[in-house]
Short mmCIF file of C-alpha atoms and ligand atoms in Angstrom, two decimals:
data_model
loop_
_atom_site.label_atom_id
_atom_site.label_comp_id
_atom_site.label_asym_id
_atom_site.label_seq_id
_atom_site.Cartn_x
_atom_site.Cartn_y
_atom_site.Cartn_z
CA UNK A 76 0.00 0.00 0.00
CA UNK A 77 0.87 3.63 -0.15
CA UNK A 78 3.86 5.86 -0.14
CA UNK A 79 6.57 4.35 -2.27
CA UNK A 80 8.76 3.41 0.66
CA UNK A 81 8.98 -0.15 1.94
CA UNK A 82 7.51 -0.91 5.34
CA UNK A 83 8.12 -4.01 7.46
CA UNK A 84 4.48 -4.04 8.58
CA UNK A 85 1.31 -2.70 7.01
CA UNK A 86 -0.61 -1.93 10.18
CA UNK A 87 0.15 -1.56 13.88
CA UNK A 88 -2.99 -1.42 16.03
CA UNK A 89 -2.33 0.34 19.35
CA UNK A 90 -4.79 -1.16 21.84
CA UNK A 91 -4.76 -4.15 19.49
CA UNK A 92 -5.79 -6.79 22.04
CA UNK A 93 -8.95 -4.96 23.13
CA UNK A 94 -12.58 -5.48 22.16
CA UNK A 95 -12.35 -3.21 19.13
CA UNK A 96 -8.66 -3.44 18.25
CA UNK A 97 -8.42 -7.21 18.06
CA UNK A 98 -11.28 -7.91 15.60
CA UNK A 99 -10.05 -5.03 13.45
CA UNK A 100 -6.47 -6.33 13.43
CA UNK A 101 -7.76 -9.81 12.62
CA UNK A 102 -9.83 -8.50 9.71
CA UNK A 103 -6.86 -6.61 8.24
CA UNK A 104 -4.59 -9.66 8.65
CA UNK A 105 -7.22 -11.89 7.03
CA UNK A 106 -7.36 -9.45 4.12
CA UNK A 107 -3.65 -10.19 3.56
CA UNK A 108 -2.06 -7.26 5.38
CA UNK A 109 0.86 -7.70 7.76
CA UNK A 110 -0.48 -6.71 11.17
CA UNK A 111 1.07 -6.12 14.60
CA UNK A 112 -1.19 -5.75 17.62
CA UNK A 113 0.51 -3.56 20.20
CA UNK A 114 -1.03 -3.58 23.66
CA UNK A 115 0.02 -2.77 27.23
CA UNK A 116 -1.89 -5.80 28.50
CA UNK A 117 0.86 -8.43 28.54
CA UNK A 118 -1.51 -11.26 29.51
CA UNK A 119 -3.77 -10.50 26.53
CA UNK A 120 -0.71 -10.29 24.24
CA UNK A 121 0.39 -13.76 25.35
CA UNK A 122 -3.07 -15.24 24.88
CA UNK A 123 -3.37 -13.81 21.38
CA UNK A 124 0.07 -15.12 20.34
CA UNK A 125 -0.97 -18.52 21.70
CA UNK A 126 -4.03 -18.45 19.44
CA UNK A 127 -6.56 -17.74 22.19
CA UNK A 128 -9.05 -14.89 22.21
CA UNK A 129 -8.82 -12.84 25.45
CA UNK A 130 -12.55 -12.14 25.16
CA UNK A 131 -15.45 -13.69 23.26
CA UNK A 132 -16.11 -12.50 19.71
CA UNK A 133 -18.06 -14.85 17.45
CA UNK A 134 -16.15 -15.82 14.31
CA UNK A 135 -12.85 -14.42 15.60
CA UNK A 136 -11.14 -17.60 16.95
CA UNK A 137 -10.86 -19.21 13.49
CA UNK A 138 -9.50 -16.02 11.95
CA UNK A 139 -7.00 -15.68 14.79
CA UNK A 140 -5.63 -19.18 14.23
CA UNK A 141 -5.61 -18.76 10.46
CA UNK A 142 -3.78 -15.43 10.46
CA UNK A 143 -1.23 -16.62 13.05
CA UNK A 144 -0.58 -19.77 10.98
CA UNK A 145 -0.07 -17.67 7.86
CA UNK A 146 2.37 -15.40 9.70
CA UNK A 147 0.18 -12.34 9.05
CA UNK A 148 -0.41 -11.43 12.70
CA UNK A 149 1.51 -11.02 15.90
CA UNK A 150 0.92 -9.29 19.22
CA UNK A 151 3.46 -7.44 21.31
CA UNK A 152 3.75 -5.01 24.20
CA UNK A 153 6.79 -3.41 22.57
CA UNK A 154 5.85 0.02 21.22
CA UNK A 155 9.02 0.29 19.14
CA UNK A 156 7.25 -1.93 16.55
CA UNK A 157 5.27 1.17 15.60
CA UNK A 158 8.19 2.49 13.58
CA UNK A 159 7.96 -0.42 11.09
CA UNK A 160 4.35 0.25 10.08
CA UNK A 161 2.83 2.41 7.40
CA UNK A 162 -0.49 2.66 9.25
CA UNK A 163 -0.80 3.21 12.99
CA UNK A 164 -4.38 2.70 14.18
CA UNK A 165 -5.19 3.93 17.71
CA UNK A 166 -8.00 2.05 19.50
CA UNK A 167 -7.16 2.44 23.15
CA UNK A 168 -10.03 2.77 25.64
CA UNK A 169 -11.49 6.24 26.24
CA UNK A 170 -13.54 5.88 29.41
CA UNK A 171 -15.07 8.77 31.33
CA UNK A 172 -13.79 9.18 34.90
CA UNK A 173 -15.64 8.34 38.12
CA UNK A 174 -17.45 11.68 37.91
CA UNK A 175 -18.44 10.92 34.29
CA UNK A 176 -16.02 13.53 32.92
CA UNK A 177 -14.33 12.68 29.62
CA UNK A 178 -10.56 13.10 29.38
CA UNK A 179 -9.76 14.68 26.00
CA UNK A 180 -6.06 14.42 26.83
CA UNK A 181 -5.98 10.61 27.20
CA UNK A 182 -5.54 9.73 23.52
CA UNK A 183 -3.14 12.61 22.93
CA UNK A 184 -1.00 11.54 25.90
CA UNK A 185 -0.95 7.91 24.73
CA UNK A 186 0.31 9.05 21.30
CA UNK A 187 2.85 11.39 22.90
CA UNK A 188 4.15 8.45 24.94
CA UNK A 189 5.01 6.53 21.75
CA UNK A 190 5.98 9.57 19.67
CA UNK A 191 9.67 8.54 19.49
CA UNK A 192 8.52 5.68 17.28
CA UNK A 193 6.52 7.78 14.82
CA UNK A 194 8.34 8.15 11.51
CA UNK A 195 7.88 10.36 8.47
CA UNK A 196 5.56 8.91 5.84
CA UNK A 197 3.24 7.13 8.27
CA UNK A 198 -0.45 7.69 8.69
CA UNK A 199 -1.97 7.78 12.15
CA UNK A 200 -5.61 6.72 12.21
CA UNK A 201 -7.64 7.49 15.32
CA UNK A 202 -10.36 4.92 15.89
CA UNK A 203 -11.18 5.28 19.60
CA UNK A 204 -14.38 7.20 20.26
CA UNK A 205 -13.00 10.64 21.09
CA UNK A 206 -14.19 13.85 22.67
CA UNK A 207 -14.82 16.38 19.87
CA UNK A 208 -11.64 18.29 19.06
CA UNK A 209 -9.23 15.45 19.85
CA UNK A 210 -8.36 14.92 16.17
CA UNK A 211 -7.32 18.57 16.01
CA UNK A 212 -5.27 18.14 19.20
CA UNK A 213 -3.50 15.14 17.64
CA UNK A 214 -2.80 17.11 14.45
CA UNK A 215 -1.24 19.85 16.57
CA UNK A 216 0.86 17.31 18.45
CA UNK A 217 2.19 15.92 15.15
CA UNK A 218 3.00 19.47 13.98
CA UNK A 219 4.76 20.17 17.26
CA UNK A 220 6.80 16.99 16.88
CA UNK A 221 7.79 18.14 13.38
CA UNK A 222 6.80 14.78 11.85
CA UNK A 223 5.44 14.27 8.35
CA UNK A 224 2.65 11.97 9.50
CA UNK A 225 -0.88 12.10 8.07
CA UNK A 226 -3.76 12.06 10.57
CA UNK A 227 -7.24 10.60 10.02
CA UNK A 228 -10.18 9.87 12.28
CA UNK A 229 -12.17 6.78 11.27
CA UNK A 230 -14.63 5.84 14.03
CA UNK A 231 -15.55 2.26 14.87
CA UNK A 232 -19.30 1.64 14.76
CA UNK A 233 -19.51 -2.13 15.10
CA UNK A 234 -21.53 -3.76 17.89
CA UNK A 235 -19.57 -6.10 20.12
CA UNK A 236 -20.37 -9.67 19.15
CA UNK A 237 -20.97 -8.71 15.52
CA UNK A 238 -17.51 -7.36 14.69
CA UNK A 239 -16.53 -10.12 12.29
CA UNK A 240 -19.64 -9.45 10.17
CA UNK A 241 -20.02 -5.72 10.56
CA UNK A 242 -16.41 -4.79 9.77
CA UNK A 243 -17.23 -5.98 6.24
CA UNK A 244 -20.85 -4.90 5.93
CA UNK A 245 -20.99 -1.44 7.51
CA UNK A 246 -19.77 1.62 5.62
CA UNK A 247 -16.69 3.24 7.12
CA UNK A 248 -16.73 6.93 8.01
CA UNK A 249 -13.34 8.36 6.98
CA UNK A 250 -12.14 11.87 7.78
CA UNK A 251 -8.90 13.70 7.35
CA UNK A 252 -7.93 17.33 6.93
CA UNK A 253 -6.06 16.52 3.70
CA UNK A 254 -6.95 14.64 0.53
CA UNK A 255 -3.82 12.54 0.92
CA UNK A 256 -4.78 11.53 4.47
CA UNK A 257 -8.30 10.70 3.34
CA UNK A 258 -7.13 8.63 0.35
CA UNK A 259 -4.67 6.64 2.44
CA UNK A 260 -7.15 5.89 5.22
CA UNK A 261 -9.89 5.07 2.70
CA UNK A 262 -7.56 2.71 0.84
CA UNK A 263 -6.83 0.84 4.07
CA UNK A 264 -10.51 0.40 4.93
CA UNK A 265 -11.40 -0.56 1.34
CA UNK A 266 -9.57 -3.80 2.12
CA UNK A 267 -12.61 -4.56 4.35
CA UNK A 268 -15.63 -2.67 3.00
CA UNK A 269 -16.75 -0.96 -0.20
CA UNK A 270 -18.69 1.74 1.63
CA UNK A 271 -16.57 4.81 2.45
CA UNK A 272 -18.26 7.96 3.74
CA UNK A 273 -16.09 11.10 3.69
CA UNK A 274 -16.71 13.91 6.15
CA UNK A 275 -14.53 16.44 7.99
CA UNK A 276 -12.86 15.32 11.26
CA UNK A 277 -15.18 17.38 13.48
CA UNK A 278 -18.19 15.93 11.65
CA UNK A 279 -16.86 12.41 12.05
CA UNK A 280 -16.24 12.91 15.79
CA UNK A 281 -19.82 14.07 16.26
CA UNK A 282 -21.15 11.37 13.90
CA UNK A 283 -19.76 8.69 16.21
CA UNK A 284 -21.15 10.32 19.37
CA UNK A 285 -24.50 10.96 17.68
CA UNK A 286 -24.65 7.29 16.58
CA UNK A 287 -24.35 6.04 20.15
CA UNK A 288 -26.41 8.79 21.82
CA UNK A 289 -29.28 8.30 19.38
CA UNK A 290 -29.34 4.59 20.12
CA UNK A 291 -29.20 5.27 23.85
CA UNK A 292 -32.12 7.73 23.57
CA UNK A 293 -34.18 5.15 21.65
CA UNK A 294 -33.62 2.59 24.39
CA UNK A 295 -34.61 5.19 26.99
CA UNK A 296 -37.82 5.95 25.10
CA UNK A 297 -38.71 2.24 25.16
CA UNK A 298 -37.79 1.87 28.83
CA UNK A 299 -39.89 4.88 29.81
CA UNK A 300 -42.89 3.64 27.81
CA UNK A 301 -42.46 0.20 29.39
CA UNK A 302 -42.54 1.68 32.90
CA UNK A 303 -45.62 3.72 32.01
CA UNK A 304 -47.49 0.66 30.70
CA UNK A 305 -46.31 -1.50 33.57
CA UNK A 306 -47.46 1.00 36.20
CA UNK A 307 -50.86 0.97 34.49
CA UNK A 308 -50.93 -2.83 34.79
CA UNK A 309 -50.66 -3.42 31.05
CA UNK A 310 -48.10 -5.57 29.21
CA UNK A 311 -45.78 -3.31 27.19
CA UNK A 312 -44.83 -6.16 24.87
CA UNK A 313 -48.43 -6.59 23.72
CA UNK A 314 -48.64 -2.87 23.04
CA UNK A 315 -45.33 -2.97 21.16
CA UNK A 316 -46.62 -5.81 19.02
CA UNK A 317 -49.73 -3.78 18.20
CA UNK A 318 -47.70 -0.64 17.45
CA UNK A 319 -45.12 -2.28 15.21
CA UNK A 320 -47.19 -4.83 13.30
CA UNK A 321 -47.20 -3.88 9.61
CA UNK A 322 -46.44 -0.31 10.61
CA UNK A 323 -43.02 0.63 9.26
CA UNK A 324 -42.87 4.09 10.87
CA UNK A 325 -42.66 2.50 14.35
CA UNK A 326 -40.93 -0.74 13.38
CA UNK A 327 -37.78 0.17 15.31
CA UNK A 328 -39.51 0.68 18.67
CA UNK A 329 -37.23 -1.36 20.98
CA UNK A 330 -38.28 -3.68 23.74
CA UNK A 331 -37.33 -2.73 27.29
CA UNK A 332 -33.96 -3.79 28.69
CA UNK A 333 -30.78 -2.69 30.38
CA UNK A 334 -29.10 -0.14 28.07
CA UNK A 335 -25.57 -0.53 29.36
CA UNK A 336 -22.04 -1.51 28.42
CA UNK A 337 -18.85 0.42 27.82
CA UNK A 338 -20.11 2.80 25.11
CA UNK A 339 -23.68 4.10 25.09
CA UNK A 340 -23.82 5.83 28.49
CA UNK A 341 -20.22 6.99 28.22
CA UNK A 342 -20.69 8.53 24.79
CA UNK A 343 -23.96 10.22 25.74
CA UNK A 344 -22.11 11.67 28.72
CA UNK A 345 -19.25 12.83 26.46
CA UNK A 346 -21.72 14.62 24.22
CA UNK A 347 -23.39 16.28 27.22
CA UNK A 348 -20.00 17.47 28.51
CA UNK A 349 -19.09 18.71 25.03
CA UNK A 350 -22.31 20.75 24.88
CA UNK A 351 -21.69 22.51 28.22
CA UNK A 352 -23.85 19.96 29.99
CA UNK A 353 -26.81 21.05 27.92
CA UNK A 354 -28.23 17.83 26.48
CA UNK A 355 -31.71 17.48 27.90
CA UNK A 356 -32.67 14.39 25.90
CA UNK A 357 -29.39 12.64 26.64
CA UNK A 358 -29.53 13.46 30.33
CA UNK A 359 -33.16 12.35 30.59
CA UNK A 360 -32.13 9.11 28.86
CA UNK A 361 -29.38 8.52 31.41
CA UNK A 362 -31.92 9.04 34.18
CA UNK A 363 -34.37 6.59 32.62
CA UNK A 364 -31.89 3.88 31.59
CA UNK A 365 -29.81 4.03 34.77
CA UNK A 366 -33.03 4.12 36.80
CA UNK A 367 -34.46 0.91 35.35
CA UNK A 368 -32.80 -1.47 37.86
CA UNK A 369 -34.11 0.67 40.73
CA UNK A 370 -37.58 0.68 39.21
CA UNK A 371 -37.51 -3.11 38.90
CA UNK A 372 -36.47 -3.52 42.53
CA UNK A 373 -39.18 -1.18 43.78
CA UNK A 374 -41.77 -3.10 41.74
CA UNK A 375 -40.46 -6.42 43.04
CA UNK A 376 -40.59 -5.05 46.60
CA UNK A 377 -44.25 -4.16 46.12
CA UNK A 378 -45.09 -7.74 45.09
CA UNK A 379 -42.73 -9.85 47.18
CA UNK A 380 -41.35 -9.87 50.69
CA UNK A 381 -37.79 -9.27 49.45
CA UNK A 382 -36.41 -9.00 53.02
CA UNK A 383 -36.84 -12.71 53.49
CA UNK A 384 -35.99 -13.83 49.97
CA UNK A 385 -32.96 -14.98 48.05
CA UNK A 386 -32.95 -13.33 44.63
CA UNK A 387 -31.01 -14.91 41.76
CA UNK A 388 -29.74 -12.82 38.84
CA UNK A 389 -29.14 -14.80 35.66
CA UNK A 390 -26.76 -12.97 33.36
CA UNK A 391 -24.17 -10.39 34.41
CA UNK A 392 -22.83 -9.45 30.95
CA UNK A 393 -24.12 -6.19 29.51
CA UNK A 394 -25.70 -7.97 26.55
CA UNK A 395 -26.76 -11.41 25.40
CA UNK A 396 -24.16 -14.06 24.44
CA UNK A 397 -21.36 -11.76 25.60
CA UNK A 398 -18.70 -12.20 28.29
CA UNK A 399 -18.29 -8.44 28.66
CA UNK A 400 -19.56 -7.21 32.03
CA UNK A 401 -18.14 -3.68 31.76
CA UNK A 402 -20.71 -1.15 33.00
CA UNK A 403 -23.39 -3.84 33.07
CA UNK A 404 -26.60 -2.79 34.81
CA UNK A 405 -26.91 -6.30 36.25
CA UNK A 406 -24.31 -5.11 38.77
CA UNK A 407 -26.37 -2.06 39.68
CA UNK A 408 -29.36 -4.36 40.12
CA UNK A 409 -27.25 -6.55 42.38
CA UNK A 410 -26.11 -3.57 44.50
CA UNK A 411 -29.67 -2.37 45.02
CA UNK A 412 -30.92 -5.88 45.79
CA UNK A 413 -28.10 -6.38 48.29
CA UNK A 414 -29.78 -3.72 50.40
CA UNK A 415 -33.36 -4.94 49.91
CA UNK A 416 -33.18 -8.75 49.76
CA UNK A 417 -31.97 -11.37 52.24
CA UNK A 418 -29.41 -12.68 49.76
CA UNK A 419 -28.43 -12.17 46.12
CA UNK A 420 -26.90 -14.90 43.97
CA UNK A 421 -25.45 -14.16 40.55
CA UNK A 422 -24.54 -16.39 37.66
CA UNK A 423 -23.35 -16.05 34.06
CA UNK A 424 -22.09 -18.78 31.72
CA UNK A 425 -19.77 -16.44 29.82
CA UNK A 426 -18.35 -13.89 32.29
CA UNK A 427 -14.90 -14.98 33.48
CA UNK A 428 -13.62 -12.17 35.67
CA UNK A 429 -16.12 -12.14 38.54
CA UNK A 430 -15.13 -14.38 41.46
CA UNK A 431 -18.54 -13.94 43.11
CA UNK A 432 -20.50 -15.80 40.45
CA UNK A 433 -22.08 -19.14 41.32
CA UNK A 434 -23.33 -21.85 39.00
CA UNK A 435 -26.71 -21.79 37.31
CA UNK A 436 -27.67 -24.89 39.34
CA UNK A 437 -26.95 -23.10 42.63
CA UNK A 438 -29.08 -20.12 41.61
CA UNK A 439 -31.95 -22.31 40.41
CA UNK A 440 -31.67 -24.46 43.53
CA UNK A 441 -31.50 -21.70 46.14
CA UNK A 442 -33.25 -18.57 44.82
CA UNK A 443 -36.86 -17.71 45.64
CA UNK A 444 -37.13 -15.21 42.79
CA UNK A 445 -35.21 -14.97 39.51
CA UNK A 446 -34.33 -11.85 37.51
CA UNK A 447 -32.96 -12.21 33.99
CA UNK A 448 -30.04 -9.76 33.90
CA UNK A 449 -28.76 -10.48 30.37
CA UNK A 450 -30.73 -12.04 27.55
CA UNK A 451 -28.51 -15.09 26.98
CA UNK A 452 -30.38 -17.55 24.72
CA UNK A 453 -29.78 -20.30 27.28
CA UNK A 454 -32.33 -18.68 29.59
CA UNK A 455 -35.16 -18.67 27.02
CA UNK A 456 -36.35 -22.22 27.54
CA UNK A 457 -34.84 -23.02 30.91
CA UNK A 458 -37.17 -24.81 33.35
CA UNK A 459 -37.53 -22.30 36.20
CA UNK A 460 -39.90 -23.08 39.07
CA UNK A 461 -39.63 -19.65 40.75
CA UNK A 462 -41.33 -16.41 39.63
CA UNK A 463 -39.19 -14.76 36.91
CA UNK A 464 -38.71 -11.05 36.23
CA UNK A 465 -37.87 -11.06 32.53
CA UNK A 466 -37.36 -7.46 31.48
CA UNK A 467 -36.02 -8.62 28.08
CA UNK A 468 -39.04 -10.84 27.41
CA UNK A 469 -36.58 -13.53 26.38
CA UNK A 470 -38.99 -16.21 27.63
CA UNK A 471 -41.80 -14.78 25.52
CA UNK A 472 -44.29 -14.43 28.37
CA UNK A 473 -44.44 -10.64 28.17
CA UNK A 474 -42.96 -8.21 30.65
CA UNK A 475 -45.04 -7.48 33.69
CA UNK A 476 -43.33 -6.69 36.96
N1 LIG B 781 -16.55 -2.00 22.75
C1 LIG B 781 -17.26 -1.56 21.73
O1 LIG B 781 -18.27 -2.17 21.34
C2 LIG B 781 -16.86 -0.31 20.97
C3 LIG B 781 -17.49 -0.04 19.76
C4 LIG B 781 -17.13 1.09 19.05
C5 LIG B 781 -16.14 1.93 19.57
N2 LIG B 781 -15.56 1.67 20.78
C6 LIG B 781 -14.51 2.56 21.26
O2 LIG B 781 -13.27 1.93 20.96
C7 LIG B 781 -12.31 2.28 21.97
C8 LIG B 781 -11.74 1.01 22.59
O3 LIG B 781 -12.79 0.33 23.26
P1 LIG B 781 -12.64 -1.20 23.68
O4 LIG B 781 -14.00 -1.65 24.10
O5 LIG B 781 -11.91 -1.96 22.63
O6 LIG B 781 -11.70 -1.04 24.96
P2 LIG B 781 -10.79 -2.20 25.60
O7 LIG B 781 -10.50 -1.76 26.97
O8 LIG B 781 -11.41 -3.54 25.35
O9 LIG B 781 -9.47 -2.16 24.71
C9 LIG B 781 -8.51 -1.17 24.81
C10 LIG B 781 -7.15 -1.84 24.77
O10 LIG B 781 -6.17 -0.83 24.74
C11 LIG B 781 -5.10 -1.22 25.55
N3 LIG B 781 -4.38 0.01 25.88
C12 LIG B 781 -4.79 1.04 26.67
N4 LIG B 781 -3.89 2.02 26.66
C13 LIG B 781 -2.88 1.62 25.84
C14 LIG B 781 -1.67 2.20 25.41
N5 LIG B 781 -1.32 3.41 25.84
N6 LIG B 781 -0.87 1.51 24.58
C15 LIG B 781 -1.23 0.26 24.15
N7 LIG B 781 -2.37 -0.33 24.51
C16 LIG B 781 -3.20 0.35 25.34
C17 LIG B 781 -5.72 -1.94 26.71
O11 LIG B 781 -4.81 -2.80 27.34
C18 LIG B 781 -6.86 -2.69 26.00
O12 LIG B 781 -6.45 -3.99 25.58
C19 LIG B 781 -13.05 3.18 22.96
O13 LIG B 781 -12.82 4.52 22.58
C20 LIG B 781 -14.49 2.81 22.74
O14 LIG B 781 -15.35 3.84 23.10
C21 LIG B 781 -15.88 0.54 21.47
#
């Protein structure tokens, strides 16, 4: 690809063993590019080099083995590998802090930390979800360093669990201040997808935040309507069926559920902070979505004598068939229930990093009341003798709490 000079590696992905970086690196390597995954997480680096995924991603294990066997992929914690690559893709995490404040400096500082390894002729592609203005800050950093390095911002819009399909099927938003930067970034992503959408960097930064905030607001609308119907003693799912049946204008009305995970709340919060904390719809959505576990507990308390009951939560991941429990509302539910119920037992077949989980059999054997925390398919047809609170309607009996 590219600039006329010869590079040892086509792509280095910084943050390459994470949830976004690893599928992306795998897809590039499977497309025939030479890829190095650079990551601070030594344990994840070792697992990847041994052919093991550090987290679940359907379709990825085969590609990992295939690309390792073909010598197209390797992982390392050594940042000096950056200097061999034409393309440096940055996909490190960009969390908000404990007060929900974004840190616009985080990505810039991470790049500054490896800046000795940036070399003229490279292109640096930002892919983390960034606070608006970060692309400009990175451009200024590159100018300050006096390097001839193109900068592009190309946001990731895949959903976890669908990466190995959506990297090929979704169009890629590509932005760069220069035509050369745009062409180079677009050429890289054309190895995965035909759809390239060009906008300016500031537009692309907002496009990513708008994508996630809009989705978060839609979930909040559904959750609020669910609570309204439920308080009225009516099954929201039956209403949703009536609203959506053969009626395309409302076909995307979601069911209720925990709108959680590492992105939607965080990105809505980033957008609120960006707009001087003036984002009424986003803030109302945070209130609704984050309030759902508390609503469920108060409804359960009105029907059951929680004080004397053991409550079992099935599913601690933030979404179905996932092992990712980052920012999962099942944990908020657990915290609230810890205060209200005699005991809380939690279980999840996929989550690995929670020492407090017990087996499904223990929950089913000991709980007096079950709450479905994540809509894992396994729970759909499970024989459960206790009353079940099924906010996701995964068991198809409607949602009445
Ligand atoms: N998870 C998603 O579904 C998703 C989807 C779209 C966009 N995003 C965005 O992508 C970015 C990454 O998210 P993620 O879920 O993959 O996070 P993650 O925590 O799973 O992965 C980030 C990786 O970066 C590594 N890392 C952190 N700092 C580093 C550094 N300085 N040098 C090298 N490695 C470093 C970490 O060890 C980790 O492996 C975030 O900005 C997120 O908002 C996430």
